[in-house]
Short mmCIF file of C-alpha atoms in Angstrom, two decimals:
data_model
loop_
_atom_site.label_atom_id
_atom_site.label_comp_id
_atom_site.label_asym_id
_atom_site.label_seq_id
_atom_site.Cartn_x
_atom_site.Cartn_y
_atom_site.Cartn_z
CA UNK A 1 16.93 -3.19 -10.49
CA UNK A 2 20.61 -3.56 -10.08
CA UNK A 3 21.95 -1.78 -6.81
CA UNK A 4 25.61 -2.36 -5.58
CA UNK A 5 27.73 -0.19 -2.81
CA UNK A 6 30.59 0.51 -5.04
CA UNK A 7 33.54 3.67 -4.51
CA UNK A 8 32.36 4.13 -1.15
CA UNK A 9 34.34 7.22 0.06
CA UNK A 10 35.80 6.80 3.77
CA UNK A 11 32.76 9.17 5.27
CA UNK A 12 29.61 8.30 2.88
CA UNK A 13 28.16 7.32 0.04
CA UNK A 14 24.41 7.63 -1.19
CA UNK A 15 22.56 5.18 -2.84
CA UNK A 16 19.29 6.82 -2.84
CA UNK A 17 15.87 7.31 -5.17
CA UNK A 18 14.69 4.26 -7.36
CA UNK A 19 15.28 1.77 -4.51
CA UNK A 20 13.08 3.88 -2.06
CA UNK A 21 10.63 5.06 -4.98
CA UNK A 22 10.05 1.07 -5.23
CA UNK A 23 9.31 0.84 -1.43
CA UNK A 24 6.72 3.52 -1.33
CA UNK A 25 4.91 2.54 -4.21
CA UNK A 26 5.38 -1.45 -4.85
CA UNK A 27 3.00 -2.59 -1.81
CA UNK A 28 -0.14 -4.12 -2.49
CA UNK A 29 -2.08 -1.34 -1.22
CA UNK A 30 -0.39 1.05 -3.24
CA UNK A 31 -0.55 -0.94 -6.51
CA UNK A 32 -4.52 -0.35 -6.02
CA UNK A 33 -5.22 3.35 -4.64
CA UNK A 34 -4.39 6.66 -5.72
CA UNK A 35 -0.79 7.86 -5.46
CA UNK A 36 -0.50 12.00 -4.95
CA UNK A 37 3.25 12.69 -5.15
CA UNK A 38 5.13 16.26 -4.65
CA UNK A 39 3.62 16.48 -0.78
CA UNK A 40 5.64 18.05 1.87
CA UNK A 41 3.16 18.61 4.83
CA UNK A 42 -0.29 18.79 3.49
CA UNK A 43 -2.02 18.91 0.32
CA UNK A 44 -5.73 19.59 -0.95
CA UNK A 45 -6.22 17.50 -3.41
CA UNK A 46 -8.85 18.31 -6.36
CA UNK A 47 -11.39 15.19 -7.26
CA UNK A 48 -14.35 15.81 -9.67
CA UNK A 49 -17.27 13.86 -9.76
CA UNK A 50 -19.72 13.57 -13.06
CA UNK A 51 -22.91 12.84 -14.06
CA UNK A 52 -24.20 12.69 -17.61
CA UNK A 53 -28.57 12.38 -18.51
CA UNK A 54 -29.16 11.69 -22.36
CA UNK A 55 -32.32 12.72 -23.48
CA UNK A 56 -34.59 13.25 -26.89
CA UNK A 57 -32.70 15.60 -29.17
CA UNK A 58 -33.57 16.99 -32.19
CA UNK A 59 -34.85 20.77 -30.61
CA UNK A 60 -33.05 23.82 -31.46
CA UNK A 61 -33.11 24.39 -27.53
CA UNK A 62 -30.02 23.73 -25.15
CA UNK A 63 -30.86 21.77 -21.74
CA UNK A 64 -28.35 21.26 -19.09
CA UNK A 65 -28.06 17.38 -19.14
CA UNK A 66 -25.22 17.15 -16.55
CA UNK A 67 -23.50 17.93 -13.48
CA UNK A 68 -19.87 18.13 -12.25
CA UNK A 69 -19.31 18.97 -8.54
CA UNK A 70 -15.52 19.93 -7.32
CA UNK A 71 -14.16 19.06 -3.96
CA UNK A 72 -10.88 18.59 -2.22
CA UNK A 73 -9.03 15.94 -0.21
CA UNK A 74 -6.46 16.63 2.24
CA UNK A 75 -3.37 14.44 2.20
CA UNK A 76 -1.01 15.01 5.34
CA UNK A 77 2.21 13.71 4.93
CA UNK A 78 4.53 13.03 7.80
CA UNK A 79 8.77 12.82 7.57
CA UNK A 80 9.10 8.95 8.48
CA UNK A 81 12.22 7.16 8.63
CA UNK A 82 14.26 3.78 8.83
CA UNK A 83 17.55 3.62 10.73
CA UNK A 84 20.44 0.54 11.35
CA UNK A 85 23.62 0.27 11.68
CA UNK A 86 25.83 -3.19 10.52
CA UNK A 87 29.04 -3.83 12.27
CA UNK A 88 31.38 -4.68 8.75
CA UNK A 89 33.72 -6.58 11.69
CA UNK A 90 31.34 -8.63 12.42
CA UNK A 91 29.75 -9.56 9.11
CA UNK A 92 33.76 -10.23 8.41
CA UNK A 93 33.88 -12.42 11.13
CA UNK A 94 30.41 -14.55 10.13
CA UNK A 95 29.59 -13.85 6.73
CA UNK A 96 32.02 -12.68 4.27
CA UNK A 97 34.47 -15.42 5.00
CA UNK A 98 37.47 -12.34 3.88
CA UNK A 99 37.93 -8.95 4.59
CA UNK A 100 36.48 -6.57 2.30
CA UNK A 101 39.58 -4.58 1.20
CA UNK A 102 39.06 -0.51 1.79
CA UNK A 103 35.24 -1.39 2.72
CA UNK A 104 34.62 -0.37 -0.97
CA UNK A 105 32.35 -2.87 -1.98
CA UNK A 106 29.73 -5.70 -0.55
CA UNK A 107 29.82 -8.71 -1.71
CA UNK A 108 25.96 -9.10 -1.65
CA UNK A 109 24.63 -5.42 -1.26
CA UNK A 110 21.93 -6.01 -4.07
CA UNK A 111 20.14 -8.84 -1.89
CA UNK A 112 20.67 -6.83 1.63
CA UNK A 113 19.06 -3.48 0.53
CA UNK A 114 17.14 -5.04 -1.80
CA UNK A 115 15.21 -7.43 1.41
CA UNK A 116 15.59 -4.04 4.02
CA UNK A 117 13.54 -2.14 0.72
CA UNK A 118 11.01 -5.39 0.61
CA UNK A 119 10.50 -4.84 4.80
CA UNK A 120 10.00 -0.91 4.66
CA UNK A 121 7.34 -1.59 1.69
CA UNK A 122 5.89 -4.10 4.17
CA UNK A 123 5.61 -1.78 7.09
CA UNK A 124 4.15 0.68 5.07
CA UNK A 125 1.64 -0.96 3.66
CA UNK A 126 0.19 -1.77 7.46
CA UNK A 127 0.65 2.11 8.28
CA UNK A 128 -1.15 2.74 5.20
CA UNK A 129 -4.17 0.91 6.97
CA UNK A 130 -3.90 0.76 10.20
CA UNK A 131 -0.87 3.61 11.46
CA UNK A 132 -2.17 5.95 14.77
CA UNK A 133 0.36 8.80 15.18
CA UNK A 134 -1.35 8.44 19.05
CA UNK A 135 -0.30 4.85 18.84
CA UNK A 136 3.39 5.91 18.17
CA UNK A 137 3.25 5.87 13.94
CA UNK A 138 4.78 8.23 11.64
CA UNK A 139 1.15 8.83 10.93
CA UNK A 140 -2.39 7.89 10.43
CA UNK A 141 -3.46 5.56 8.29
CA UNK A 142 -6.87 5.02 5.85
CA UNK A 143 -8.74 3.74 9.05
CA UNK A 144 -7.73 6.71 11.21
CA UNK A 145 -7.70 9.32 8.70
CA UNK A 146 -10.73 8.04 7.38
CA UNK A 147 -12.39 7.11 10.81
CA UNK A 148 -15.36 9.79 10.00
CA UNK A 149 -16.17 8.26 6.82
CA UNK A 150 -16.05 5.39 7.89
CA UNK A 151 -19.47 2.90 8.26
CA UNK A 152 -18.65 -0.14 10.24
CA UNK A 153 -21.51 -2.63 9.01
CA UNK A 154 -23.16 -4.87 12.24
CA UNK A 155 -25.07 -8.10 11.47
CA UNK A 156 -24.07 -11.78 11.99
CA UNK A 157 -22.27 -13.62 9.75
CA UNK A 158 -20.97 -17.35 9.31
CA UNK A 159 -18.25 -17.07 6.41
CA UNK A 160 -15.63 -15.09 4.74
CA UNK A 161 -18.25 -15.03 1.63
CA UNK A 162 -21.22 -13.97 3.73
CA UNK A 163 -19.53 -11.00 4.82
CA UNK A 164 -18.12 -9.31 1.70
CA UNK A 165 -21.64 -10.64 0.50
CA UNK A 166 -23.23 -8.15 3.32
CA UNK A 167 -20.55 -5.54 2.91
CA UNK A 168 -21.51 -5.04 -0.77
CA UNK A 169 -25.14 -5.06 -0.29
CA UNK A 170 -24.62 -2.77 2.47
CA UNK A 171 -22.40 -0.23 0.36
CA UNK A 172 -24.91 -0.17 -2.87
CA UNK A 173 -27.99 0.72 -0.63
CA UNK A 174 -25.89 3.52 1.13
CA UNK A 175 -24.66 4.61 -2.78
CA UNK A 176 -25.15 3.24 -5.87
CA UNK A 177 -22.09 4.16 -7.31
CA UNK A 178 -20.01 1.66 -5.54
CA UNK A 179 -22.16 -0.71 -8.09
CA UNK A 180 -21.10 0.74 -10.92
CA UNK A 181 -17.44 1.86 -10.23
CA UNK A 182 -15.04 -0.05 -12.07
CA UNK A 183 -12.35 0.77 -8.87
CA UNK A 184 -14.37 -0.88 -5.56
CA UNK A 185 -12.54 -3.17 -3.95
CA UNK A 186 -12.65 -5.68 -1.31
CA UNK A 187 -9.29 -5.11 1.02
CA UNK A 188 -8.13 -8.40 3.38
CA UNK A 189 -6.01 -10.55 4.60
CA UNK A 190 -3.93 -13.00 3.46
CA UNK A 191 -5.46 -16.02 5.61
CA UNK A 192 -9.18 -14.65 5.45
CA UNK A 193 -7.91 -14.62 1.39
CA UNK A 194 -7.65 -18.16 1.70
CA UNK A 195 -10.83 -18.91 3.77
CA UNK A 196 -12.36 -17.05 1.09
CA UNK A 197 -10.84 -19.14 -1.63
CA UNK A 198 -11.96 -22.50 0.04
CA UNK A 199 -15.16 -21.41 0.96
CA UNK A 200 -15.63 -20.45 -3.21
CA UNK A 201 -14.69 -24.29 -4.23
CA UNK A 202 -17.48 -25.27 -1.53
CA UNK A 203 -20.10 -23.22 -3.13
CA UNK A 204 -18.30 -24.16 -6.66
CA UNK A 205 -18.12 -20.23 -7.95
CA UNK A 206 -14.21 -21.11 -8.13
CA UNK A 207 -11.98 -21.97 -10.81
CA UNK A 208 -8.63 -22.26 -10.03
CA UNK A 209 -6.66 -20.18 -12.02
CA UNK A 210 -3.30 -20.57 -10.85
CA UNK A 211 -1.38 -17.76 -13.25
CA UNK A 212 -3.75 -15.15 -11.97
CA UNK A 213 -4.52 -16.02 -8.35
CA UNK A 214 -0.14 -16.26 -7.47
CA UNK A 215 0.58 -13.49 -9.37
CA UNK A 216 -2.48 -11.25 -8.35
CA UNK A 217 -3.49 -12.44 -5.35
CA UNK A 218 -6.80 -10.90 -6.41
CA UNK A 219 -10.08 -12.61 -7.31
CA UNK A 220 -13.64 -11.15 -8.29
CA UNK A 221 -16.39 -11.47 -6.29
CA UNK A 222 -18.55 -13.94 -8.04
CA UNK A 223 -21.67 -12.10 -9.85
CA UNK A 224 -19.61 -8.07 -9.77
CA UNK A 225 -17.02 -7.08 -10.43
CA UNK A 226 -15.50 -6.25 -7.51
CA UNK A 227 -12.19 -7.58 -6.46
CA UNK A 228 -10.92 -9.01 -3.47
CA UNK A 229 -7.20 -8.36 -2.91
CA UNK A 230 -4.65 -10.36 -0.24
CA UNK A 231 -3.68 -7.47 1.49
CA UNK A 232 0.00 -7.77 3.62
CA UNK A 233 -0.93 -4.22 5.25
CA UNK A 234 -4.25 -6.01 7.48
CA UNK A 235 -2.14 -9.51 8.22
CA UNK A 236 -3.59 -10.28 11.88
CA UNK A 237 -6.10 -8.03 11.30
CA UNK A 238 -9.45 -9.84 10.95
CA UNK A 239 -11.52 -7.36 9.28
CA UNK A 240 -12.57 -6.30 5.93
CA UNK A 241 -12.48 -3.00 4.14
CA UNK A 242 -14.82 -2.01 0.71
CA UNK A 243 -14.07 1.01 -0.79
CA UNK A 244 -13.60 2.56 -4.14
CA UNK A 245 -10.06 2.40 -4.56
CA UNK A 246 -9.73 5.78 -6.51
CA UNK A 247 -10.93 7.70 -3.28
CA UNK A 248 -8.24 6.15 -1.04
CA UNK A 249 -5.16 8.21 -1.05
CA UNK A 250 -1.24 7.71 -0.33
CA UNK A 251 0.69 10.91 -0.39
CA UNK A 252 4.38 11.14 -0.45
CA UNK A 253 7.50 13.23 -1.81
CA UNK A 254 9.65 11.50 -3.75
CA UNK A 255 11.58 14.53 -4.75
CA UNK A 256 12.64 16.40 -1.90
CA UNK A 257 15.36 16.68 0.49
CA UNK A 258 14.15 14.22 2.74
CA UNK A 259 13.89 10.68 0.74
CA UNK A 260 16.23 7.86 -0.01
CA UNK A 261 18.15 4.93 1.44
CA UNK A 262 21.27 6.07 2.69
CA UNK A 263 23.98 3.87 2.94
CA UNK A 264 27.27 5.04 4.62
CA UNK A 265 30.62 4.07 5.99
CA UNK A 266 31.98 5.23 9.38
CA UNK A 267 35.51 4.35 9.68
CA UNK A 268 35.50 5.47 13.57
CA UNK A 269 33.24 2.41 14.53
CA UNK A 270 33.62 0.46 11.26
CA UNK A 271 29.46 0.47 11.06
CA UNK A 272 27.80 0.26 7.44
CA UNK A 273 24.78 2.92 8.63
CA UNK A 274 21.53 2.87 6.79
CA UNK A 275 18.76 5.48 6.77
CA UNK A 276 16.04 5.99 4.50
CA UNK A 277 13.97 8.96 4.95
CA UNK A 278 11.09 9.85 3.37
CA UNK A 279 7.26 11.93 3.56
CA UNK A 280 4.85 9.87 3.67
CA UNK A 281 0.58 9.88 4.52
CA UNK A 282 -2.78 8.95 3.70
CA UNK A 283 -6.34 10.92 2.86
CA UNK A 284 -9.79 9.52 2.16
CA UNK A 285 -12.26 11.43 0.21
CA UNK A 286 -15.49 9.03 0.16
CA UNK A 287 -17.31 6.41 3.20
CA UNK A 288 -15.62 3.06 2.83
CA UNK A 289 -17.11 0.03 4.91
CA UNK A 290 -15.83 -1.93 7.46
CA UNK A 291 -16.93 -5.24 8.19
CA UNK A 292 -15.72 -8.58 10.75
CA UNK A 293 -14.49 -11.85 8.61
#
């Protein structure tokens, strides 16, 4: 994506939706879970759950084989927002080496919204896990929202391997589906990532395969086929998450008033102001499992 402050106007300019639709939904949580856009405030969302029994045909008679059972989600979204202001004396003074005649253009606008876009994606993807609106957050993330469905799983373990190993086990006995879904996932860190990686060669279950692991950042779990994804959003954070992916929710608006990155030119104080606005929040409609790594 190509983004440069051009024809600024001497009071403001907007350069708004793609570059803060990428931030929303570009983090590596988000690439994963279910993304419910159109919220302002909260939403039920609809989820419908199947199950199909085949049985010995050839009768004239009609049997009800199957079952499908409605329920509803809510997604709260919250208005959350990103604010700076950069002094264009100052970057004239230490960075652009000239003035920037009329303040109509930045030499290297692309690369500065394009790394403040990279940060709010990053900060986003921890409130998307771990944000407390009681802890000062725009608002609660999957481990707060989700904090009654959530089963924290107890038991001693040596290894990075032993405890996704438990946290699976642990998960199929409570429901069988997480088994069989094709979307359970194994949420962690970046370090515990690597642990896990080492501790694979060790047991040789690893092949190193270097176009998938640096562009993924995503194994499976030897034996399933459950992946294990280097999460930024739980950096420092030395616990695990399972969960079927399609049940964890990020809401957001992407179409309202209140979105963008705002870029803007004060002449008064000669500050470049920045704000990027937008709804964001989480919802969890099925137990995910928590586990120490």
């Amino acid at each position: 994506m190509s983004l440069i402050i051009s024809g600024l106007t001497d009071y403001s300019r907007a350069e708004g939706f793609q570059l803060i639709a990428a931030a929303v939904t570009k983090g590596r949580t988000a690439d994963y879970v279910n993304i419910v856009s159109g919220l302002k405030g909260a939403g039920l969302v609809p989820f419908m759950d199947s199950t199909v029994t085949l049985s010995a045909g050839g009768t004239c008679s009609f049997t009800n084989n199957g079952t499908s059972t409605f329920s509803e989600v809510e997604i709260g979204v919250k208005p959350t927002e990103y604010m700076e202001a950069v002094c264009i004396g100052a970057l004239e003074g230490k960075a652009m080496m000239y003035e920037v005649s009329g303040y109509d253009e930045i030499p290297y606008a692309e690369t500065f919204l394009g790394l403040k876009a990279d940060q709010i994606s990053k900060a986003l993807d921890t409130n998307y896990w771990l944000g407390s609106v009681s802890g000062g957050d725009a608002f609660n993330g999957f481990t707060v929202q989700g904090a009654a469905k959530m089963v924290t799983i107890t038991g001693s373990t040596s290894s990075v391997y032993d405890a996704i190993d438990l946290a699976i086990d642990t998960a199929v006995a409570a429901d069988s589906t997480f088994e069989t879904s094709d979307s359970v996932a194994i949420f962690l860190n970046y370090a515990k990532f690597r642990t896990l990686q080492k501790e694979l060669v060790n047991k040789n279950y690893f092949h190193y395969n270097p176009a998938s692991i640096e562009s993924n950042m995503e194994i499976l779990f030897p034996g399933t086929k459950i992946k294990v994804i280097a999460t930024e959003g739980l950096a420092g954070h030395n616990f695990l998450y399972l969960a079927d992916a399609q049940h964890l929710h990020i809401g957001t608006n992407l179409a309202s008033e209140a979105e963008g990155l705002n870029v803007y030119h004060d002449m008064i104080t000669n500050n470049l102001y920045i704000r990027a606005a937008f709804y964001a929040g989480t919802g969890v409609s099925k137990a995910f499992f928590k586990k120490a790594c």
